[in-house]
Tab-separated table of C-alpha atoms in Angstrom:
chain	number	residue	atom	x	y	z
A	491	UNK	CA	0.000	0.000	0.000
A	492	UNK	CA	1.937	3.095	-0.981
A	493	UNK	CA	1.862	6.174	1.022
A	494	UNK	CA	-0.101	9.050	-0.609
A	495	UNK	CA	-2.202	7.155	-2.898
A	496	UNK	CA	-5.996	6.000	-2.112
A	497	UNK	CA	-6.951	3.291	-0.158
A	498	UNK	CA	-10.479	2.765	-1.421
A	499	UNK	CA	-9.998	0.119	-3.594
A	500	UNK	CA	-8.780	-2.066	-0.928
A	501	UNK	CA	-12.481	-2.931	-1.145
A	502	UNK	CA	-13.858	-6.797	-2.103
A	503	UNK	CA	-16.620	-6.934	-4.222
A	504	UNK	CA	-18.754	-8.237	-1.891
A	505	UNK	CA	-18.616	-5.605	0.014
A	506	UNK	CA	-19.982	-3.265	-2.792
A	507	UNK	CA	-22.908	-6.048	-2.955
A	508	UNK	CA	-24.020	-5.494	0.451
A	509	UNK	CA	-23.543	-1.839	-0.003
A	510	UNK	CA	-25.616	-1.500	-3.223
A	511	UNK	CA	-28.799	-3.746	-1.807
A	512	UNK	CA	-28.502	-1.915	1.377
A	513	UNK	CA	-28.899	1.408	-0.102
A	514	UNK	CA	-31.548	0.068	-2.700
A	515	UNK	CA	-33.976	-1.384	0.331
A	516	UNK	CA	-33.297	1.666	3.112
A	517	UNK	CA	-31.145	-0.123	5.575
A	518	UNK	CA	-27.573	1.485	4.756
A	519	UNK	CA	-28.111	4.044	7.289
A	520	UNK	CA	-28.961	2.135	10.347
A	521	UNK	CA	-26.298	2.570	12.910
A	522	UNK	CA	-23.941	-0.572	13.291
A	523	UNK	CA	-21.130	-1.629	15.170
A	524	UNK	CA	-18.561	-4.080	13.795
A	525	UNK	CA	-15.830	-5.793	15.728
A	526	UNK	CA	-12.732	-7.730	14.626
A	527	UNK	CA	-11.283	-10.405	16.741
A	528	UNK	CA	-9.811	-13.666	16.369
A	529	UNK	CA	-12.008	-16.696	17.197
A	530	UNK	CA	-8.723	-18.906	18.387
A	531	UNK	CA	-4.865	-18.183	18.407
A	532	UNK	CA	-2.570	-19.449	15.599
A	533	UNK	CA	-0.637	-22.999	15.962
A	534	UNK	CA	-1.665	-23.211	19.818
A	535	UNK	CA	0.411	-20.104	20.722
A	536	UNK	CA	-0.294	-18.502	23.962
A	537	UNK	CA	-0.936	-14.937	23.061
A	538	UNK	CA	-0.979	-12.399	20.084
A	539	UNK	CA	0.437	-9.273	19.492
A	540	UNK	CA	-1.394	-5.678	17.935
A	541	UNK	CA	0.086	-4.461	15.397
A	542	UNK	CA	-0.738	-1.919	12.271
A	543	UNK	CA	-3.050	0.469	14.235
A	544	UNK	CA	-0.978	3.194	12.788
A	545	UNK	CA	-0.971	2.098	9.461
A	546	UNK	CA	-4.434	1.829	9.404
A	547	UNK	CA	-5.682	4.973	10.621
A	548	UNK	CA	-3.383	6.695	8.215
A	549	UNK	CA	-4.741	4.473	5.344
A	550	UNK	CA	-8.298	5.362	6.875
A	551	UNK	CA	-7.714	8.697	5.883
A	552	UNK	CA	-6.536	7.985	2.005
A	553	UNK	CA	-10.004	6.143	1.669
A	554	UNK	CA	-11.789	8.141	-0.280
A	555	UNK	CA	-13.095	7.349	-3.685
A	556	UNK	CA	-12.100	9.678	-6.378
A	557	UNK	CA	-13.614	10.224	-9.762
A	558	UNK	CA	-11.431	7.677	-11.000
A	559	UNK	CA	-11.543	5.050	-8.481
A	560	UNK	CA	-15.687	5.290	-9.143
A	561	UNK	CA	-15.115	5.084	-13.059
A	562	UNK	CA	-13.112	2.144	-12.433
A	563	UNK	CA	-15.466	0.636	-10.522
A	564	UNK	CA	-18.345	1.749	-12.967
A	565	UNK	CA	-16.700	0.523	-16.302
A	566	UNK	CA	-16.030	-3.179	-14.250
A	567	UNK	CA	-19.946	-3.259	-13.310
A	568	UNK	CA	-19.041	-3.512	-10.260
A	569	UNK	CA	-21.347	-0.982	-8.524
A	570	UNK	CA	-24.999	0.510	-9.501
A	571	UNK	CA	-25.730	4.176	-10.365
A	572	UNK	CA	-27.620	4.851	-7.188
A	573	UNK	CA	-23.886	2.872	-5.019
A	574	UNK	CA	-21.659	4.699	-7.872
A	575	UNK	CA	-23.303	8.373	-5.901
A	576	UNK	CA	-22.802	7.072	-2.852
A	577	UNK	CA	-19.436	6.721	-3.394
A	578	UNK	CA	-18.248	9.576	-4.753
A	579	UNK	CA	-15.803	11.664	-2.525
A	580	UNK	CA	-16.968	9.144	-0.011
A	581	UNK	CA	-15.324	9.214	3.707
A	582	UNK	CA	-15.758	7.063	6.998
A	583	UNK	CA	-17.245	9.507	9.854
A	584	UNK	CA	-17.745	6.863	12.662
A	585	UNK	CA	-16.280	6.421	15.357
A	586	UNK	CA	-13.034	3.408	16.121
A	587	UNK	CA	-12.232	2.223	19.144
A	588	UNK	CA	-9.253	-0.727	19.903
A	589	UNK	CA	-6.644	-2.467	21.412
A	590	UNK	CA	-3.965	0.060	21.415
A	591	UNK	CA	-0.970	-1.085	19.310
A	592	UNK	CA	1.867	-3.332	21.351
A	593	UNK	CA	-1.243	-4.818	23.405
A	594	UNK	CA	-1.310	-8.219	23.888
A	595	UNK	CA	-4.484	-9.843	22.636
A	596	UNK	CA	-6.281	-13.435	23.054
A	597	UNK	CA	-9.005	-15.655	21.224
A	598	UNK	CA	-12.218	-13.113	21.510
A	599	UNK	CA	-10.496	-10.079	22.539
A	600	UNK	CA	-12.044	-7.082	21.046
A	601	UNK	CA	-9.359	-5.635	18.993
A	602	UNK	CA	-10.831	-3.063	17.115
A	603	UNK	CA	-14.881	-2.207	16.792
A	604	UNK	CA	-16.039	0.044	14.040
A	605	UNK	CA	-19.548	1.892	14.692
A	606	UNK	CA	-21.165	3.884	12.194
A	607	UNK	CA	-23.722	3.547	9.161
A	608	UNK	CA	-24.086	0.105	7.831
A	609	UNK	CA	-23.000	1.791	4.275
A	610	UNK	CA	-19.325	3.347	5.716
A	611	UNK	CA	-18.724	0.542	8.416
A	612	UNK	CA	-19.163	-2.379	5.508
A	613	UNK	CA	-17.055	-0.433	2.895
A	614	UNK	CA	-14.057	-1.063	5.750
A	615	UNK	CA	-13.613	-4.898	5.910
A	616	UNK	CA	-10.899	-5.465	3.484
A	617	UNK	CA	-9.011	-2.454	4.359
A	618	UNK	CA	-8.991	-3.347	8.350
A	619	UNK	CA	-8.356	-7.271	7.944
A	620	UNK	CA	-5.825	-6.763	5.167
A	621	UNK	CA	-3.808	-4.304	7.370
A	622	UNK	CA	-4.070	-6.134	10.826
A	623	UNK	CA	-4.334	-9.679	9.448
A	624	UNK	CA	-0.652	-9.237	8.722
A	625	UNK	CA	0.965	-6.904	11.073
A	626	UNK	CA	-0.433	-8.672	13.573
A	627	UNK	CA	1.110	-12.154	12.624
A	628	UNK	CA	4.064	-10.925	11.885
A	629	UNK	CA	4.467	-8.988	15.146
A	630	UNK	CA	3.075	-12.180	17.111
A	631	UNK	CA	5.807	-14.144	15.504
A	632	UNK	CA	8.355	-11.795	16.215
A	633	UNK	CA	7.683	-11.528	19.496
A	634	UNK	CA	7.859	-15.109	20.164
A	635	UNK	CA	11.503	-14.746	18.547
A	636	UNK	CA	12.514	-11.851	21.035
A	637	UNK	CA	11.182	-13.956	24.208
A	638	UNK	CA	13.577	-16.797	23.301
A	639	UNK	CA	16.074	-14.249	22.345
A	640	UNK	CA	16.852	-14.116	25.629
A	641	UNK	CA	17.791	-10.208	25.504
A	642	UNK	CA	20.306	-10.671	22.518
A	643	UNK	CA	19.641	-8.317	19.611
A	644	UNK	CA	17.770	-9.847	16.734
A	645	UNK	CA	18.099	-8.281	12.998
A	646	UNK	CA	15.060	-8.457	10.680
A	647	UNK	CA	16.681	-9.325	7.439
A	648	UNK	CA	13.272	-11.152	5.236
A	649	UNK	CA	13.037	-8.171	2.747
A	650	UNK	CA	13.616	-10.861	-0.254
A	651	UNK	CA	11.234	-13.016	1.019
A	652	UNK	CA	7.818	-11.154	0.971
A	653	UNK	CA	5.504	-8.760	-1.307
A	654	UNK	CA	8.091	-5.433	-1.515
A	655	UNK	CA	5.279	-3.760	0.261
A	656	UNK	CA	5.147	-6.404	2.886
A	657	UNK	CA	8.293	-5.999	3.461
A	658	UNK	CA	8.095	-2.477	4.716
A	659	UNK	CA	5.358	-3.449	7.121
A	660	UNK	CA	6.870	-6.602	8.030
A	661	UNK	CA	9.803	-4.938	9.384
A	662	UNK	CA	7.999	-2.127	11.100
A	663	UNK	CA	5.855	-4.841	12.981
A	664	UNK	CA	9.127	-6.737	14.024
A	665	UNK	CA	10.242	-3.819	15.526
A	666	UNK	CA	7.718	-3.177	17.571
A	667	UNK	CA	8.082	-6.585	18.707
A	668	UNK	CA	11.261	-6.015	20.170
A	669	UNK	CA	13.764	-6.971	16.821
A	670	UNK	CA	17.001	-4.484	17.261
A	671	UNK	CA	17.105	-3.186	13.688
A	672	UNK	CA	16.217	-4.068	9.908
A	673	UNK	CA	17.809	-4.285	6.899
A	674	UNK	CA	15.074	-2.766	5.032
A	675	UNK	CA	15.799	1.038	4.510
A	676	UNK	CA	12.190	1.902	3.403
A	677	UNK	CA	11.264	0.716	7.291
A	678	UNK	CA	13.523	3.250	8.449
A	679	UNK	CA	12.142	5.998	5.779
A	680	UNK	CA	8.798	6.115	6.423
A	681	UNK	CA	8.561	4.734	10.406
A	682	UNK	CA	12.562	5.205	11.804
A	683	UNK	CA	12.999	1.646	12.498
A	684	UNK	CA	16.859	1.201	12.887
A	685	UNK	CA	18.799	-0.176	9.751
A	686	UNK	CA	22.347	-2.382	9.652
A	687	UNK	CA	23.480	-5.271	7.703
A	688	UNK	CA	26.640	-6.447	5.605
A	689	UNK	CA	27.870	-7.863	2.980
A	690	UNK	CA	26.541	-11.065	0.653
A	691	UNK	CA	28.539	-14.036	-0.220
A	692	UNK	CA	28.287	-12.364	-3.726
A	693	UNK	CA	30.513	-9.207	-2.805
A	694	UNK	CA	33.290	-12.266	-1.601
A	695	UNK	CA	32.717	-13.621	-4.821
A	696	UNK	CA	33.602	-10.980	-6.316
A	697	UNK	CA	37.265	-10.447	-5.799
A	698	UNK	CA	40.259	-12.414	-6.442
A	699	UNK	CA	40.718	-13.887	-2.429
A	700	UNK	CA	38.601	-13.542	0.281
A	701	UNK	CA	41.133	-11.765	1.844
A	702	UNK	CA	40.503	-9.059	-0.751
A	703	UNK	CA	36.785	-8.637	-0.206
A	704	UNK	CA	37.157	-8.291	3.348
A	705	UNK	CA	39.935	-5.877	2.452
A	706	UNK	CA	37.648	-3.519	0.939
A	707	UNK	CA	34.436	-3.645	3.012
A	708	UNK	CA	36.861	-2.561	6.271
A	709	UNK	CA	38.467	0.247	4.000
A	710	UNK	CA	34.834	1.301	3.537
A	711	UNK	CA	33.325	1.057	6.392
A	712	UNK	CA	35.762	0.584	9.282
A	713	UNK	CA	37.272	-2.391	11.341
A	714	UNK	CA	33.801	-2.177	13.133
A	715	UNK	CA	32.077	-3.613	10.433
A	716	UNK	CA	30.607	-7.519	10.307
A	717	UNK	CA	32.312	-9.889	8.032
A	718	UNK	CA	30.446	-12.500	6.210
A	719	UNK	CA	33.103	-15.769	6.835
A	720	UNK	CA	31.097	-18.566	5.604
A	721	UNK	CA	31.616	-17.778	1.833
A	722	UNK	CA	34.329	-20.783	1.709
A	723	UNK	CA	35.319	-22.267	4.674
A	724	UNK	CA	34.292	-20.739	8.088
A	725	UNK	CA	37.819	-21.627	10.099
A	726	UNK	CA	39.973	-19.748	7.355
A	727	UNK	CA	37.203	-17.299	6.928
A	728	UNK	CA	38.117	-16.085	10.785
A	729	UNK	CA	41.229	-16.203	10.520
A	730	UNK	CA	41.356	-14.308	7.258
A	731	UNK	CA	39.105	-11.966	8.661
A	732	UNK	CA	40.807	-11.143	11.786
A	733	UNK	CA	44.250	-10.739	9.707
A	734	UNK	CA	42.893	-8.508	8.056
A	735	UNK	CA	41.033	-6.467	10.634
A	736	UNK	CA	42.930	-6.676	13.491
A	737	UNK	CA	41.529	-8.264	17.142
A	738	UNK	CA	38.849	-4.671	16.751
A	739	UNK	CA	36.860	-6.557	13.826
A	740	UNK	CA	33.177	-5.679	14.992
A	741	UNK	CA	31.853	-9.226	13.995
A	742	UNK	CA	31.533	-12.008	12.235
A	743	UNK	CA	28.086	-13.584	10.382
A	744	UNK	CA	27.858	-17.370	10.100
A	745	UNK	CA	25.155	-18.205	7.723
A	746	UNK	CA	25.487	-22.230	7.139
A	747	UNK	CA	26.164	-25.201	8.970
A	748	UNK	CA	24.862	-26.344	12.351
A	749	UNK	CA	24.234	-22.890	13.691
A	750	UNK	CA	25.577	-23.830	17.004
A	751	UNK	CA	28.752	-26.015	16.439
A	752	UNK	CA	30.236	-23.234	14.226
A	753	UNK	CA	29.451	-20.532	16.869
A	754	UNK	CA	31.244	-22.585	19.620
A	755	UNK	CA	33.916	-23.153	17.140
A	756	UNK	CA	33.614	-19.326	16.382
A	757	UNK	CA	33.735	-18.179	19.774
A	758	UNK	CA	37.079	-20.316	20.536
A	759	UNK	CA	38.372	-19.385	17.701
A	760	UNK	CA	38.545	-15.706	17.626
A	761	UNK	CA	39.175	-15.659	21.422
A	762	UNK	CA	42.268	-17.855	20.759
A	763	UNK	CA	43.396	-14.825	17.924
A	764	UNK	CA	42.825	-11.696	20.391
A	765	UNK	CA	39.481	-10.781	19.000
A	766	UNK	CA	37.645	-11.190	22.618
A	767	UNK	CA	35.653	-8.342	21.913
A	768	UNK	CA	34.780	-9.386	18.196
A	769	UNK	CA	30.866	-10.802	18.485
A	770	UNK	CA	29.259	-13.859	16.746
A	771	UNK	CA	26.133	-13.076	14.732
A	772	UNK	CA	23.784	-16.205	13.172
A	773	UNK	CA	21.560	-16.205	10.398
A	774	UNK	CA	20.149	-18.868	8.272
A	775	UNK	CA	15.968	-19.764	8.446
A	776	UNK	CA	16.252	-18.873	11.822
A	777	UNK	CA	12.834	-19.443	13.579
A	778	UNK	CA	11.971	-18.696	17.794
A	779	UNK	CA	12.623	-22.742	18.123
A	780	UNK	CA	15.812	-22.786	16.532
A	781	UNK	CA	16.433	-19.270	18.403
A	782	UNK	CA	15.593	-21.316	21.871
A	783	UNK	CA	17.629	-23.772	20.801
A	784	UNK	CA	21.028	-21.600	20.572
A	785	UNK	CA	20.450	-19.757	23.385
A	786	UNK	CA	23.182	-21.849	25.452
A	787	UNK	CA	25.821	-20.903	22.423
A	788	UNK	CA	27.967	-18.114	22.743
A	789	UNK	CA	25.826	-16.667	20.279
A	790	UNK	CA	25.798	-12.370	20.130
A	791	UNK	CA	23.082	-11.529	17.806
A	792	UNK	CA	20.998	-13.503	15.165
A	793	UNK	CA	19.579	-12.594	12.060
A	794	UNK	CA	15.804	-13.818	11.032
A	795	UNK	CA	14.572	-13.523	7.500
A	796	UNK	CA	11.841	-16.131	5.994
A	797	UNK	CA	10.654	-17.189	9.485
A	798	UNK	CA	9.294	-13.625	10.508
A	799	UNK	CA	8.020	-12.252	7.715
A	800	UNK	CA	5.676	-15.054	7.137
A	801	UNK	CA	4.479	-15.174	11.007
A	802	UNK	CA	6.636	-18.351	11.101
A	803	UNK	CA	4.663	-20.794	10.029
A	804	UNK	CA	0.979	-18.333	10.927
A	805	UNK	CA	1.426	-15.906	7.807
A	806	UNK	CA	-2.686	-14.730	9.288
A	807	UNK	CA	-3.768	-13.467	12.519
A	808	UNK	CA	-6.959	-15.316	11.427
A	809	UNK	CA	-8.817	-12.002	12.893
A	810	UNK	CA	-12.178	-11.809	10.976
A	811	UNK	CA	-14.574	-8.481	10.662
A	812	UNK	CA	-18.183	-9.414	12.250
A	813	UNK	CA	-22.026	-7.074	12.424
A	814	UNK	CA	-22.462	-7.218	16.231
A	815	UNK	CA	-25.204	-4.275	17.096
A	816	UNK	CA	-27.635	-2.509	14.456
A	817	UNK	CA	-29.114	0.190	16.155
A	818	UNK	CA	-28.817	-0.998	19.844
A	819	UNK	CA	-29.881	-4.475	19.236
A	820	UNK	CA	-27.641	-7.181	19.529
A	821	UNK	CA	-26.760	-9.520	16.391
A	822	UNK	CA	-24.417	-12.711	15.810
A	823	UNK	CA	-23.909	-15.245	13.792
A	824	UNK	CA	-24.520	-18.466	15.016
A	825	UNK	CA	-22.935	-21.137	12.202
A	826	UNK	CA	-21.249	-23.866	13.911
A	827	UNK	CA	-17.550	-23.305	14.688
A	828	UNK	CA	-17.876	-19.540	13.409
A	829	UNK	CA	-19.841	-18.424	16.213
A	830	UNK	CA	-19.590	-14.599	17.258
A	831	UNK	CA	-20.883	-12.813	20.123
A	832	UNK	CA	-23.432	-10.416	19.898
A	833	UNK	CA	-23.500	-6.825	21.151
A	834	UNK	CA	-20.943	-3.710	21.041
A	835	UNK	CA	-18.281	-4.490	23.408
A	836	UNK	CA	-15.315	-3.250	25.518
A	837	UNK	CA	-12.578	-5.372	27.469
A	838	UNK	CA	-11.035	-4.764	31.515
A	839	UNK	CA	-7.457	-6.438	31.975
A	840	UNK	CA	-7.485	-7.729	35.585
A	841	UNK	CA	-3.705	-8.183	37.606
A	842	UNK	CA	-2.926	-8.843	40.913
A	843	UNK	CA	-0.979	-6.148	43.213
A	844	UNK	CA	2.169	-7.458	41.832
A	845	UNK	CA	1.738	-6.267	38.431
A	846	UNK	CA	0.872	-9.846	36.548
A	847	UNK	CA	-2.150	-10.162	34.275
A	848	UNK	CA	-4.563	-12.724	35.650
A	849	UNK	CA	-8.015	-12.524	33.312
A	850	UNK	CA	-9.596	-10.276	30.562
A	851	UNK	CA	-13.083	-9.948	31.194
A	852	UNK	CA	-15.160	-8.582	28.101
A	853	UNK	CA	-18.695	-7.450	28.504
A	854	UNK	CA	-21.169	-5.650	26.715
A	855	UNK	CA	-20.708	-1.710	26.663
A	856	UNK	CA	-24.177	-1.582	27.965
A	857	UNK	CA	-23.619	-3.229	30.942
A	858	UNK	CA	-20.039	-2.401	32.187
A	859	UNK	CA	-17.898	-4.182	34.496
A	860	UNK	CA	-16.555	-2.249	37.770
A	861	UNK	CA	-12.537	-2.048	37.689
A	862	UNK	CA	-10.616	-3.556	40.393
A	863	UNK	CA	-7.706	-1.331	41.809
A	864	UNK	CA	-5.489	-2.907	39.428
A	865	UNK	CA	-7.019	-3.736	36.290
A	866	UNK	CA	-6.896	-1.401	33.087
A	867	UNK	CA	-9.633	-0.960	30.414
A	868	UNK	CA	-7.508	-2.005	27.735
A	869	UNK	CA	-9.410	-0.358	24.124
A	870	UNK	CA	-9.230	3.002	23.636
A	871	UNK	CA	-10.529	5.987	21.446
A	872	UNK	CA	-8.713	5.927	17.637
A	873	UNK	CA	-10.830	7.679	15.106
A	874	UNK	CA	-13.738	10.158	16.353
A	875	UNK	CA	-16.406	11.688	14.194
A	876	UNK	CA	-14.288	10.223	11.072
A	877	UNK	CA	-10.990	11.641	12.729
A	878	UNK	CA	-7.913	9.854	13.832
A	879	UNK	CA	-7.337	11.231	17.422
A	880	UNK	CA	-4.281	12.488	18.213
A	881	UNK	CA	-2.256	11.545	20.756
A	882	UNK	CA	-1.822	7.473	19.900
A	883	UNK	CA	1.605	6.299	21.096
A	884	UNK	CA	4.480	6.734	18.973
A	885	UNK	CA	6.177	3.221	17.645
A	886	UNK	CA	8.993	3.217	20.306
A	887	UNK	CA	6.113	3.790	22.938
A	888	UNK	CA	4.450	0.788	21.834
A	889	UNK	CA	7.022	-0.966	21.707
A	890	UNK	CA	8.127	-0.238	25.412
A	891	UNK	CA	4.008	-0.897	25.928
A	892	UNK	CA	4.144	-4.685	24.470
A	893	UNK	CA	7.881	-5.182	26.522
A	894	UNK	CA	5.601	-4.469	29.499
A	895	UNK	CA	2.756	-6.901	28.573
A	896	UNK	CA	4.759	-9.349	28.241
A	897	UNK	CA	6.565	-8.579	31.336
A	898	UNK	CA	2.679	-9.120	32.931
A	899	UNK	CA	2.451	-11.883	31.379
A	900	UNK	CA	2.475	-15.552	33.982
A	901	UNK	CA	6.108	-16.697	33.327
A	902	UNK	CA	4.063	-20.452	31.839
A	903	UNK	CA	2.354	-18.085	29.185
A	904	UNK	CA	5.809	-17.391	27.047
A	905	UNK	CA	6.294	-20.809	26.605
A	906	UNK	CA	6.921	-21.417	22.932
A	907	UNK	CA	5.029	-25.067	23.168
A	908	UNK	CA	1.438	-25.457	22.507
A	909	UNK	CA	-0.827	-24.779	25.378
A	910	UNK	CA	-3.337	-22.402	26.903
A	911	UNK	CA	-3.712	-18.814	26.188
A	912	UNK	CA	-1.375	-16.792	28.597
A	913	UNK	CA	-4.273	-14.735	30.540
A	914	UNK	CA	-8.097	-16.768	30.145
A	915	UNK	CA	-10.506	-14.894	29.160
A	916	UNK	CA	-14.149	-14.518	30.715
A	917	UNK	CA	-17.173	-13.074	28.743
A	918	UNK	CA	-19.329	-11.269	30.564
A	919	UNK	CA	-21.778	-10.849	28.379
């Protein structure tokens, strides 16, 4: 989704369907609320992560269909006269209200609810499931990666292995969930996320010795720099490396073999040349298991590519966009194993004196439950009257917001094996 252009064919056909019987039989305007959530947690996992909120109240405000976007949709006879009027300079003016982004979020959680006409609250589905769908998975993933991290810096690196667009997004999201830095520069464009990264075995491949490529990376960039020493063979790759650096070489990447043999082996090695200061960083379809699995090697960072970007293994939040109230009455679907729950709702995060989340309770807005001394309403006002509010938390702020969560969190609840959501959830409703 580029910045600057319209958003407002992010819309599904079907959506225009409901919108152009709705205005043909008188029901567009009847006031609605719609609420995404996710019915059950991806792959067993014990919690998921916000993400996107941002990115989709800025999109919010690029949906708007133009005099093109309509003739587009006119010459594909895809909309009626009468829903082709409608549309025209079109924008949302209802209100949002949601999970704040870096919240923590569980099977039923209200994440986001959208009240407004039927007409301008339908138009939205594709555009709010597209956005959180992903952000979402990826930052769940991510943060699953950061827990078994263990506090070492992690490097989102999975810019070749997504839509370009995706990519962008993808890194942003990672961030948030705690990842160090990114390789992808556009991140760091448009939303600051910290950049760094090194060479390719192609830039080795390039000169006459490997010597020589490391040669002219440190003339460019400084003994500080990391070296790529897999390329050949890893043991003369250190060696070579720290000849030609000097025991101040910043680091070394190891990018093959069993990850943690070779950092062992790396560890001893450049120790045993001077270079005690000189860190170890892994890459190589890295995923949070493998992560957990090195976090006894003398390991300094890692880099993650594939893994993250796809939501390792859960490329979908599986969040889905469902009618809960028309005009004060309660509606839901009942279809077996899609059930929803009807009614406009709001969610109270319960936690003991000492800080740790025990229960979310969600209820109905119309009948509110009382907050305990410690427990935190946990959605909050995002777009009023059509209008992004404007004092959301910044990405670093959310990111220091989900470090907290998780620091809530019971200690059995960031387990990366299959199990029960981290904090049960009780519906009050």
């Amino acid at each position: 989704m580029l910045p600057g252009h319209s958003t407002a064919l992010l819309t599904d056909q079907y959506e225009l369907t409901m919108l152009d019987a709705a205005l043909a039989d008188g029901t567009a305007d009847r006031r609605c609320t719609f609420e995404v959530f996710a019915r059950s947690l991806p792959h067993g996992r014990r919690y998921g992560v916000v993400a996107g909120v941002p990115r989709l109240l800025e999109a919010l405000t690029r949906f708007t269909f133009d005099a093109d976007s309509v003739a587009v949709l006119r010459d594909a006879g895809a909309v009626s006269d009468h829903a082709a009027e409608f549309l025209a300079d079109h924008r949302f003016g209802g209100e949002i209200a949601g999970y704040p982004e870096g919240e923590l979020y569980f099977p039923g959680s209200p994440v986001l609810s959208v009240t407004g006409t039927f007409a301008e609250c339908v138009l939205l589905e594709t555009l709010v499931l597209s956005i959180l769908n992903h952000d979402c998975a990826v930052a769940s993933a991510a943060a699953r990666m950061t827990t078994a991290a263990n506090g070492r810096p992690l490097i989102e690196m999975g810019s070749r292995r997504t839509h370009e667009e995706a990519a962008v997004a993808s890194a942003r999201a990672a961030y948030l969930a705690g990842f160090a830095a990114t390789s992808n520069l556009e991140a760091h464009r448009r939303f600051g996320v910290p950049t760094t990264g090194t060479s390719a075995h192609a830039f080795t491949l390039l000169h006459d010795s490997e010597a020589d490529a490391f040669r002219a990376q440190i003339d460019a960039l400084g003994a500080g720099t990391t070296l790529l020493v897999d390329t050949y063979d890893i043991t003369q790759g250190i060696a070579t490396a720290v000849e030609v650096a000097g025991p101040g070489l910043g680091a070394v990447r190891i990018d093959s073999g069993d990850l943690g043999v070779m950092a062992q082996r790396a560890r001893a090695q450049l120790d045993s040349l001077g270079a005690t200061g000189t860190r170890v960083v892994i890459s190589g379809d890295l995923d949070e298991h493998s992560i957990a699995s090195l976090r006894a090697e003398p390991v300094d960072a890692y880099g993650v590519g594939t893994s993250v970007v796809t939501g390792s293994g859960a490329p979908t939040a599986g969040m889905v966009y469902k009618l809960v109230d028309v005009e004060g009455r309660p509606v839901a679907k009942r279809s077996s194993s899609k059930e929803s729950r009807g009614g406009a709702k709001s969610a109270l995060r319960r936690h003991k004196p000492t800080g740790t989340a025990v229960e979310e309770v969600v209820h109905r807005l119309d009948a509110p439950v009382a907050p305990g001394e410690y427990d935190r309403v946990v959605p909050v006002p995002l777009v009023v009257k059509g209008e992004p509010v404007g004092d959301l938390p910044s990405l670093d702020e959310a990111r220091e917001h989900l470090r907290r969560g998780l620091v809530a969190v019971p200690w059995e609840g960031l387990k990366l094996s299959r199990g029960e959501p981290a904090i049960p959830t009780t519906f009050a409703l």
